[in-house]
Coordinates of C-alpha atoms in Angstrom, one line a residue:
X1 CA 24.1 64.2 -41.9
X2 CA 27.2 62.3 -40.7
X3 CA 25.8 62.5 -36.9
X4 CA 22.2 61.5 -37.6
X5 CA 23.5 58.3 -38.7
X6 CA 25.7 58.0 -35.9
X7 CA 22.4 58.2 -33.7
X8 CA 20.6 56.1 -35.5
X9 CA 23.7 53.4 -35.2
X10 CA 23.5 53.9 -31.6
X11 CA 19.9 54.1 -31.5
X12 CA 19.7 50.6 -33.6
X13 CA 22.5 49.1 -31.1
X14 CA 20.8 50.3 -28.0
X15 CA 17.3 48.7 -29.6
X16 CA 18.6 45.4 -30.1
X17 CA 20.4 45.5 -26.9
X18 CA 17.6 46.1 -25.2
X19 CA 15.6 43.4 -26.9
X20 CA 18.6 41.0 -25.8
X21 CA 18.2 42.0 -22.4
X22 CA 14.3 41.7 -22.0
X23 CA 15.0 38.1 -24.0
X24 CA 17.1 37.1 -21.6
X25 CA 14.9 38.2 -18.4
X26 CA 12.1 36.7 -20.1
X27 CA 14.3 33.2 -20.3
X28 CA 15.3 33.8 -16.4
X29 CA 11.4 34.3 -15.1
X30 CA 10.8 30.8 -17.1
X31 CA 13.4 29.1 -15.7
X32 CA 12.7 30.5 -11.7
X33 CA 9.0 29.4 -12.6
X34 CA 7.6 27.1 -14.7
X35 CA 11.1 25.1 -14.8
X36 CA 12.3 25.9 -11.4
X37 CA 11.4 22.8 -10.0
X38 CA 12.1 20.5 -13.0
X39 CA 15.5 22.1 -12.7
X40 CA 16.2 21.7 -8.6
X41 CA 14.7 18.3 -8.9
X42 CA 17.6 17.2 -11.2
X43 CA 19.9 14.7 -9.6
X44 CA 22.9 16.1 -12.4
X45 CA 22.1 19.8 -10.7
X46 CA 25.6 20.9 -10.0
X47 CA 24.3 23.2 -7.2
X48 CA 22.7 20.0 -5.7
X49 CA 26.1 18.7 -5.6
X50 CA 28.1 21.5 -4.1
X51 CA 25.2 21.8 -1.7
X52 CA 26.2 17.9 -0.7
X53 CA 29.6 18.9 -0.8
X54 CA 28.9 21.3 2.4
X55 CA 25.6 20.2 4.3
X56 CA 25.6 16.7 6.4
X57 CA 22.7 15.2 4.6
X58 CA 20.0 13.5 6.5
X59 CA 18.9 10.2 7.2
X60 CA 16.4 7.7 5.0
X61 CA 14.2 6.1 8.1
X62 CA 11.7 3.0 7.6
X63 CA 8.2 3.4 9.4
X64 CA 9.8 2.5 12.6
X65 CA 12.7 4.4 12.5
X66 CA 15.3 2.2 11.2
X67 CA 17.9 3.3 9.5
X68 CA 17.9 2.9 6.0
X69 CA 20.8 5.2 4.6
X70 CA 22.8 7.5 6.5
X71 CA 26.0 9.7 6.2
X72 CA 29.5 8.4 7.3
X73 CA 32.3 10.4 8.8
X74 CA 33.8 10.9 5.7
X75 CA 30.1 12.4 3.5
X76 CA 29.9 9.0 1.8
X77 CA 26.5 7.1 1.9
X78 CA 26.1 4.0 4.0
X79 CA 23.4 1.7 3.4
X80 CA 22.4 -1.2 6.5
X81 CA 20.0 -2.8 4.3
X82 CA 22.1 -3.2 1.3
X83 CA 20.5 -4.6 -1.7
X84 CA 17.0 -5.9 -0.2
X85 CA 16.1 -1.9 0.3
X86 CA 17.9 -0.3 -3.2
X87 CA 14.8 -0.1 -4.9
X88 CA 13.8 1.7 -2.4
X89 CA 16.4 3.9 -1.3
X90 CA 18.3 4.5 -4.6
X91 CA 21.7 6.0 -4.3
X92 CA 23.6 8.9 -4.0
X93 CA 27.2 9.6 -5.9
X94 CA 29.0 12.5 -6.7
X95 CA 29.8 10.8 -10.2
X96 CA 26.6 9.2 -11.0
X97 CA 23.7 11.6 -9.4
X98 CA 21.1 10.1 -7.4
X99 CA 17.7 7.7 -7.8
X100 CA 15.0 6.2 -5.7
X101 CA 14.3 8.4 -2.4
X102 CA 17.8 10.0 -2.5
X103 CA 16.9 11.6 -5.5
X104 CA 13.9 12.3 -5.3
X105 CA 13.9 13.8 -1.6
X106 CA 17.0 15.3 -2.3
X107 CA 15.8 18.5 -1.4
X108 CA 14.6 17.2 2.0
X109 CA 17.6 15.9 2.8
X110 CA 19.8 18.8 2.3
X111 CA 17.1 20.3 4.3
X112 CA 16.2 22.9 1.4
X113 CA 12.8 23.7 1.0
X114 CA 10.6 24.6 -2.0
X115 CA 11.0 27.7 -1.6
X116 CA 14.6 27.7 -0.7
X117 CA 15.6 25.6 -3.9
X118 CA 14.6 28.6 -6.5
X119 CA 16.7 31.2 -4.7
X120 CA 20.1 29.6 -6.5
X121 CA 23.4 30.0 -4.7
X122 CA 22.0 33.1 -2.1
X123 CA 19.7 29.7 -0.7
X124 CA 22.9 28.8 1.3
X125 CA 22.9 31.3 3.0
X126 CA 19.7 30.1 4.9
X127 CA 20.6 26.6 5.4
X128 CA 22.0 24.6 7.8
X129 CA 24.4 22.3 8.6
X130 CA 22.4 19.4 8.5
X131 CA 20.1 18.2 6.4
X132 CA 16.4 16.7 7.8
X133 CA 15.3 13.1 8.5
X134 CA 12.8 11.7 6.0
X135 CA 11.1 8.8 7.4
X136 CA 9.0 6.4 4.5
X137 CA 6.4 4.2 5.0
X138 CA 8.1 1.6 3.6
X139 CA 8.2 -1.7 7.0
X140 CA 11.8 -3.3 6.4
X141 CA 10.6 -6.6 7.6
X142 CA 8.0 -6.8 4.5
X143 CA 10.7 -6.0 2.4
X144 CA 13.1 -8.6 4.0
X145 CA 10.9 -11.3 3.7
X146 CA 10.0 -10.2 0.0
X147 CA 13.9 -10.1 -0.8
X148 CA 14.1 -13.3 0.6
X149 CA 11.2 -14.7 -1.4
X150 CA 12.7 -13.6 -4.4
X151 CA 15.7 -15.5 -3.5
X152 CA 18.1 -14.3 -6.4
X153 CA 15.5 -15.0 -9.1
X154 CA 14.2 -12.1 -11.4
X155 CA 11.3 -10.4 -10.4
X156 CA 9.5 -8.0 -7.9
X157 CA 7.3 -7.5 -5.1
X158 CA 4.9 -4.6 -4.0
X159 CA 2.8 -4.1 -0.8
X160 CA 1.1 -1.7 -0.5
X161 CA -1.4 -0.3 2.9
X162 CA -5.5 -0.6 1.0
X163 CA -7.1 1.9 2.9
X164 CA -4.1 4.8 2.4
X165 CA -1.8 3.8 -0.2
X166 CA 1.0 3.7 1.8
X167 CA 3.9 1.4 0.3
X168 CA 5.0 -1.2 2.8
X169 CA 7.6 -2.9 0.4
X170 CA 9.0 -2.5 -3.0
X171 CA 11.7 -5.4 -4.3
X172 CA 13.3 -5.5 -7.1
X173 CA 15.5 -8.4 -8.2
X174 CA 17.9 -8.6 -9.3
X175 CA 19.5 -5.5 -7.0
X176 CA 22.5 -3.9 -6.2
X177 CA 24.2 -2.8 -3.2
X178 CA 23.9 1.1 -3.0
X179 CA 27.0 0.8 -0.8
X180 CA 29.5 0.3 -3.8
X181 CA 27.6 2.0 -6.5
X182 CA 30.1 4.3 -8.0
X183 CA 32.8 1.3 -8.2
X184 CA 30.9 -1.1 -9.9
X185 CA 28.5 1.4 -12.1
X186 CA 30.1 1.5 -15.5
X187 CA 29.4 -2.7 -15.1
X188 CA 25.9 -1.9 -13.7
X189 CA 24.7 0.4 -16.1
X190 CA 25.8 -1.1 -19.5
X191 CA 23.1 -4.1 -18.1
X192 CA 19.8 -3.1 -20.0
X193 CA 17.6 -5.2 -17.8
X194 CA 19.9 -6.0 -15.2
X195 CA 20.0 -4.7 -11.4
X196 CA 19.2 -1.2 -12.2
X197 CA 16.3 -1.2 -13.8
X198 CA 13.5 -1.2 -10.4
X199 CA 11.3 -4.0 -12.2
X200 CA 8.5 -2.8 -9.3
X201 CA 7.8 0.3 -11.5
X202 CA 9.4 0.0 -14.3
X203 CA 9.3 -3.6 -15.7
X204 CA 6.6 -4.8 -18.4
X205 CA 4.8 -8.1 -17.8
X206 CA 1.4 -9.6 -19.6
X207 CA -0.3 -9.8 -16.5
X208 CA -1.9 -13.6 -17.5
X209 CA -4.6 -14.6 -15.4
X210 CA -4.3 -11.7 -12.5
X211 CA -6.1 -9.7 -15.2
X212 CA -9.0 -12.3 -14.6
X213 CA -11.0 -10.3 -11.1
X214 CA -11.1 -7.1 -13.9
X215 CA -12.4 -9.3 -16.6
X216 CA -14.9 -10.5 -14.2
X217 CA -15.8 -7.0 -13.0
X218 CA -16.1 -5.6 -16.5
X219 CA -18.4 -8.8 -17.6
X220 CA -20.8 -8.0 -15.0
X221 CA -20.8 -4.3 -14.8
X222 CA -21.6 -4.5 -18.4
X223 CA -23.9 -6.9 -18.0
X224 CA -22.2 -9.5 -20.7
X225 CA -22.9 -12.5 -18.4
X226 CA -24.5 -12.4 -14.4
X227 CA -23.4 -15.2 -11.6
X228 CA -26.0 -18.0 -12.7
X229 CA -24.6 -18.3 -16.0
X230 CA -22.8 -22.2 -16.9
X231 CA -19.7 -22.0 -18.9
X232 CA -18.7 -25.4 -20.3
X233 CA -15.1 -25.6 -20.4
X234 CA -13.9 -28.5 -23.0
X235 CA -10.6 -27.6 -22.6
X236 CA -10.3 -25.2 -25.7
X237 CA -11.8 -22.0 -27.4
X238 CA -12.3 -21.8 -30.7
X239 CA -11.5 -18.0 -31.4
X240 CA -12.3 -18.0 -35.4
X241 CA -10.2 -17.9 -38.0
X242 CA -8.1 -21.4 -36.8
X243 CA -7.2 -19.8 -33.6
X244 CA -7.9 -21.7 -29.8
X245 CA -7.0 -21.0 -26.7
X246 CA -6.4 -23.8 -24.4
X247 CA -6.0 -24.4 -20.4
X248 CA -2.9 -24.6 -18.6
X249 CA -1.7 -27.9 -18.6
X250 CA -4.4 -29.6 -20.8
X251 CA -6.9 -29.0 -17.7
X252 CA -11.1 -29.0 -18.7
X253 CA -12.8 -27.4 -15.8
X254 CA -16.5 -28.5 -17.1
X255 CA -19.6 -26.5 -16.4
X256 CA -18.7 -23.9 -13.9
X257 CA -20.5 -20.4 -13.1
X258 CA -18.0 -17.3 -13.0
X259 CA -17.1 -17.6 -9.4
X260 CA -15.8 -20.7 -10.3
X261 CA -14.3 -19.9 -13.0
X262 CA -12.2 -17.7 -11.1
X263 CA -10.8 -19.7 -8.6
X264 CA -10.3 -22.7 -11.7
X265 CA -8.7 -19.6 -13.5
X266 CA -10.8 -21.1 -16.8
X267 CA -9.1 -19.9 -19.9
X268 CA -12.2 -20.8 -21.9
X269 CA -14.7 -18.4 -19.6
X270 CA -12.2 -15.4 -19.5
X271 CA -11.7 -16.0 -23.1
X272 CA -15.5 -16.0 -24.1
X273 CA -15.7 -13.3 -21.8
X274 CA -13.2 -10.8 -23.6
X275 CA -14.9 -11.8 -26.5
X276 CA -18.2 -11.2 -25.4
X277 CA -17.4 -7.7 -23.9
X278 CA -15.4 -6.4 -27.4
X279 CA -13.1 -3.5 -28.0
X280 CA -14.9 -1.1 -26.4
X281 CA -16.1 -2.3 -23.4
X282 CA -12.6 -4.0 -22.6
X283 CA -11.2 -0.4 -22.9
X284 CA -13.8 1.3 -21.0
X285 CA -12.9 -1.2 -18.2
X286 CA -9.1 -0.4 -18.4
X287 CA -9.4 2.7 -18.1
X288 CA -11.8 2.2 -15.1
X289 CA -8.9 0.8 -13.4
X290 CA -6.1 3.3 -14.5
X291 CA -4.7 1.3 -17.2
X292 CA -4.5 4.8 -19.2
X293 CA -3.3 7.0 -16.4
X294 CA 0.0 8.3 -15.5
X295 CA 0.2 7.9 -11.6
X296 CA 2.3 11.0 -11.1
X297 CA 3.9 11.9 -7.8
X298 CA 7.1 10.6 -6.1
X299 CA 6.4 6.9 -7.1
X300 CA 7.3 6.8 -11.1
X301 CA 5.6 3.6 -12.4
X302 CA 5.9 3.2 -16.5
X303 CA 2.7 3.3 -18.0
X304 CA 0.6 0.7 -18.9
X305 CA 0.7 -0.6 -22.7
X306 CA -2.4 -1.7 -23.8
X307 CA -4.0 -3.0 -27.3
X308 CA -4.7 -1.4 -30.4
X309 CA -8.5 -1.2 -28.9
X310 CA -10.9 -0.6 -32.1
X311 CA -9.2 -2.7 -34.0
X312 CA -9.2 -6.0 -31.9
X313 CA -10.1 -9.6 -33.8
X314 CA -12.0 -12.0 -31.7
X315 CA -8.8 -14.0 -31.2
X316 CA -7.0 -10.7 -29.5
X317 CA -10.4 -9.7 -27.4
X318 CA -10.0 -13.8 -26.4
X319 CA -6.4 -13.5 -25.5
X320 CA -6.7 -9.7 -23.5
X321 CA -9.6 -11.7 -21.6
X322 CA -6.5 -14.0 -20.3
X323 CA -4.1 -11.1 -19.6
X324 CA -2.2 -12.1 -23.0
X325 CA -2.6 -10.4 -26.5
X326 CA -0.3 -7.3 -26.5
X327 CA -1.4 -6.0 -22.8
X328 CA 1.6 -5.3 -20.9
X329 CA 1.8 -4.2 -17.1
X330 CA 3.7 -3.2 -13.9
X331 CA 3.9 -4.9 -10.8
X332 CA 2.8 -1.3 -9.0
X333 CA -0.2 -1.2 -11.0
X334 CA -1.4 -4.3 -10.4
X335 CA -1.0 -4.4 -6.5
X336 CA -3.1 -1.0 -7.2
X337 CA -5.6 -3.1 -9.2
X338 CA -6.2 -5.6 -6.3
X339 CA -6.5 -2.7 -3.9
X340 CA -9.7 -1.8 -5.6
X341 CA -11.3 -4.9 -4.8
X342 CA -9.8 -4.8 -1.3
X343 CA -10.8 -1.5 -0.5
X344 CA -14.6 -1.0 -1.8
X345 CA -13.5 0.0 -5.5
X346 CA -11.6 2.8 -4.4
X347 CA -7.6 3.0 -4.9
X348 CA -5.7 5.2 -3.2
X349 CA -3.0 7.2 -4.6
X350 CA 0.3 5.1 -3.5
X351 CA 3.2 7.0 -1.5
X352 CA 6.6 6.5 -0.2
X353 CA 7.4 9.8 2.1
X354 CA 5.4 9.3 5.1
X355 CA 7.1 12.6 6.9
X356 CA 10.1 15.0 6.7
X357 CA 11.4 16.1 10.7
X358 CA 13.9 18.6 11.4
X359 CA 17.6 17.8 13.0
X360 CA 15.8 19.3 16.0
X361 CA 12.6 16.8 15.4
X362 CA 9.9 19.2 14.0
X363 CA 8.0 17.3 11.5
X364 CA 7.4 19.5 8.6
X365 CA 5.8 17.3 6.4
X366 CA 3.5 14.7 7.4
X367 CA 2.0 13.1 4.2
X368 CA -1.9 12.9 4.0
X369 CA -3.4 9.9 2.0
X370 CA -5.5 11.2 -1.1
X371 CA -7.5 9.0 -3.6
X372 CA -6.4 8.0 -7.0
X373 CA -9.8 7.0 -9.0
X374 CA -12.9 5.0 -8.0
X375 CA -12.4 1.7 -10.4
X376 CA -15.5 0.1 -9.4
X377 CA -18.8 0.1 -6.8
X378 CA -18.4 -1.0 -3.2
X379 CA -21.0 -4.2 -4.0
X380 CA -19.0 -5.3 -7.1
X381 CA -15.3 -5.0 -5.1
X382 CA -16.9 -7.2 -2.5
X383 CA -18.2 -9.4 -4.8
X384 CA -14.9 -10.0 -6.4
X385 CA -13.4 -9.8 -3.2
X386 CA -15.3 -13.1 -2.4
X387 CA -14.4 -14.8 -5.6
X388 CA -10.2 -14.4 -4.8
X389 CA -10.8 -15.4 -1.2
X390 CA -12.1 -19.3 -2.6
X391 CA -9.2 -18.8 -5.0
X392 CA -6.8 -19.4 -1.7
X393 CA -9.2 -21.5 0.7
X394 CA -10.5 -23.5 -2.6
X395 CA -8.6 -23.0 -5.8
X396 CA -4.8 -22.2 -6.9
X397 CA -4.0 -20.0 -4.5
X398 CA -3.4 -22.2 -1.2
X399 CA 0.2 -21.9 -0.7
X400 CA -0.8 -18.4 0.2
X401 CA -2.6 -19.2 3.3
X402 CA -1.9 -18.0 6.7
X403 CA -3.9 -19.6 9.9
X404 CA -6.0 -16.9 10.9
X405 CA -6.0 -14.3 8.4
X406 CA -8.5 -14.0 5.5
X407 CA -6.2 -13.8 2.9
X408 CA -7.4 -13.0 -1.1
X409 CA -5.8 -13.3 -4.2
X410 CA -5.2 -14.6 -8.0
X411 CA -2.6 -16.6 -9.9
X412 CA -1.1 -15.9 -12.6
X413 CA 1.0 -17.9 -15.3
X414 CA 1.6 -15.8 -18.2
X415 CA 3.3 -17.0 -21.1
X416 CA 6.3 -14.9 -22.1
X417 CA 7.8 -15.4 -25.9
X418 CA 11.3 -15.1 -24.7
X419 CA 11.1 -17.7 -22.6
X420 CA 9.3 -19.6 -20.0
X421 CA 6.2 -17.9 -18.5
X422 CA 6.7 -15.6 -15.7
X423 CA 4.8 -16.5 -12.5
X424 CA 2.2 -14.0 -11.0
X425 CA 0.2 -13.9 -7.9
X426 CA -2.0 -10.6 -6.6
X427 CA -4.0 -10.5 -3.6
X428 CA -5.1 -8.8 -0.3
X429 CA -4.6 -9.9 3.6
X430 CA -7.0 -8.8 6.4
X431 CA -4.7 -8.2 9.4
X432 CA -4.8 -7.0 12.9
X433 CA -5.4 -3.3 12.4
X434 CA -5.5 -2.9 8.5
X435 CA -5.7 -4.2 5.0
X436 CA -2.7 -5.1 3.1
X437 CA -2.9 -5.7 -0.9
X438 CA 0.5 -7.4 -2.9
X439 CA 1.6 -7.9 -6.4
X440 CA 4.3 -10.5 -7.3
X441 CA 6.3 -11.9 -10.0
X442 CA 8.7 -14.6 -10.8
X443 CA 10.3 -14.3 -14.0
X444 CA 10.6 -17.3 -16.0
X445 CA 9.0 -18.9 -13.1
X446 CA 6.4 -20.7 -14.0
X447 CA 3.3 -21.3 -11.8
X448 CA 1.9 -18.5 -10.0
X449 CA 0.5 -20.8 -7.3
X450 CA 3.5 -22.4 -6.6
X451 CA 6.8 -19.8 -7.2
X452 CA 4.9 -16.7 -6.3
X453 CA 1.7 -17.2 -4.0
X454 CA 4.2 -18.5 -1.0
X455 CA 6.6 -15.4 -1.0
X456 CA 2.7 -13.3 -0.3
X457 CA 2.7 -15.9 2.1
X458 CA 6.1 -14.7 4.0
X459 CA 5.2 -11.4 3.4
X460 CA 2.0 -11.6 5.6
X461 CA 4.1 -13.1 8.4
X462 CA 5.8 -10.5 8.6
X463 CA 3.6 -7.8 9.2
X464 CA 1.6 -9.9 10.9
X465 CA 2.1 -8.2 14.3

């Protein structure tokens, strides 16, 4: 008797054993799976870190092969471009992880691959010394010139290639130098809106009157007005319930059709116009343009916030119609949003690594362009397309001209309750050998046609040839 329970002890001890040991290979096979890339992605992945520790990492490259961050003789980062290119590049410390294209091409730099990455420590023993070369599509002149826009004030700037997607710039200001990171972090990161947040992709703006070539889009897609129609702008719109909204600066446009209306940027219009089109109309147009998308991929832009549609009042449809109300917005997305006019309603998927090449020069990734959504038809994004053009040969957008470029675009003041309004402009540039579209703000700045439509300006110069 005393030995059958003696077995079954053992038996019980060996069961649960056993059930321990196929939990536990069960919880590895996830891990090597469906979290294995999750998991070598993570910039606090200690293997990452020994892996620096030991491999010469490679070289962050602009389109043209400058260098944008490199290794010195003692492992330590060095970045030539210094603050103009940390949205961009990120950083790289051994205290503080990584961000931007150092963290996420970590992998590429250390010259692991995919497949590499899931095989744990045993993936040394197939590397090498040095890690590969990524080279972005990022143009450091654009970004230059955008830095130098910004001029110390808060606010961003994103370029972006029409017909591919490609990002050409992406400023971020205030920035920090990537150089000295580690030393001045514990200042840097206890700044909640300060020089580490990339306001690019991650900073929330009402997009004001940039929202207005949508507005005009959805109106006539949905058939709420056509381009004959006379608007008779007094000045203000009565919204119901004791609620106006008034023009910029006390300004009353008249009678004017929608094309004019655009390039006046007519509060009263847009307003009727939101109105007019309701909750769900205004939201099937939103989410025409992305507005409810996640953009996924190696650019990581904070989604859109939008409002409570279904439950609008005629004064929030009003305000949504003049980018105000609740609607909140990146810079990113709404260089994307331009790109759909500029680029017959499609929008391409926006990207940062244009190719990964080998110490020995093999290119082993060369990115392809792939499409994001279809906003819009190709007659309604050239019709739109010709209402921002007279926005900068007739309207508020002239200090955006460039002599012999057909350049496009829209102002934007929108009013900001913690302070003054932030200043907006959005637009395209026809150049030599390809289509450029921008998104810009000023915080606090004020007027869009005057703090943010002449930085576009500089940045067409510079890619200009």
């Amino acid at each position: 008797m005393a030995d059958w329970k003696i077995k079954r002890q053992i038996l019980q001890a060996a069961s649960f054993l056993l059930v321990l040991t196929g939990l536990l290979t069960a919880y590895i096979i996830y891990l090597s799976t469906w979290e294995a890339d999750s998991l070598a992605n993570n910039s606090l992945n200690m293997r990452g870190a020994a892996a620096r520790a030991d491999i010469r990492r490679g070289a962050i490259l602009d389109a043209k092969g400058r260098v944008l961050a490199q290794n010195r003789a003692d492992g330590s980062r060095s970045y030539p471009m210094g603050e103009s290119m940390a949205a961009v590049t990120g950083y790289n410390g051994e205290k503080i992880g990584s961000a931007g294209v150092e963290g996420h091409a970590n992998r590429e730099l250390l010259g692991l691959s995919d497949d590499l990455s899931h095989l744990g420590p045993a993936s040394q023993l197939f590397q090498l010394e040095q890690g590969n070369d990524v080279k972005l599509t990022i143009e450091s002149d654009a970004q230059q010139a955008a830095y130098d826009g910004l001029d110390g004030r808060k606010g961003a700037v994103v370029v972006l290639d029409a017909e591919t997607g490609a990002v050409l710039a992406m400023v971020s200001s205030p920035s920090y130098d990537p150089n000295d990171i580690e030393a001045n972090w514990q200042a840097l990161s206890k700044q909640a809106d300060g020089a580490l947040l990339n306001r690019a992709v991650q900073g929330m703006y009402p997009p004001g009157s940039t929202i207005k070539p949508m507005i005009a889009d959805a109106a006539l897609t949905e058939g709420v007005t056509n381009e004959q129609e006379i608007f008779d702008c007094s000045g203000t719109l009565d919204v119901g319930a004791g609620e106006t909204i008034r023009e910029s600066h006390g300004e009353v446009h008249g009678k004017v059709n929608l094309r004019k209306a655009l390039t006046e940027s007519c509060n009263v219009t847009f307003g009727t116009l939101g109105m007019r089109l309701g909750d769900e109309k205004l939201k099937k147009s939103f989410e025409r343009f992305g507005f409810d998308k996640e953009l996924g991929g190696e650019v990581l832009m904070e989604g859109s916030h939008l409002p409570a549609f279904g439950k609008l009042g005629n004064g929030d449809l009003a305000q949504t119609g003049i980018g105000q109300s609740s609607l909140l917005v990146t810079p990113m997305h709404m260089a994307l949003m331009a790109a759909a006019f500029a680029n017959g309603g499609v929008v391409m998927k926006p990207y940062l690594v244009q190719q990964v090449i080998t110490p020995g020069g093999t290119v082993i990734q060369d990115t392809r362009p792939t499409k994001w959504l279809t906003a819009t038809t190709p007659t309604m994004a050239a019709k739109i397309d010709s209402f921002m053009e007279d926005v900068v040969t007739k309207g508020t957008g002239r200090a955006a001209q460039v002599s012999g470029v057909r350049v496009t675009g829209k102002t934007g003041t929108a009013e900001n309750a913690a302070g003054e309004d932030h200043a907006w402009f959005i637009g395209s540039a026809e150049l030599r050998n390809r289509r450029i579209v921008f998104a810009i703000i000023v915080e606090n700045g004020g007027s869009g046609g005057t703090q943010a439509a002449p930085i576009a300006r500089k940045v067409i110069l510079s890619l200009q040839n």
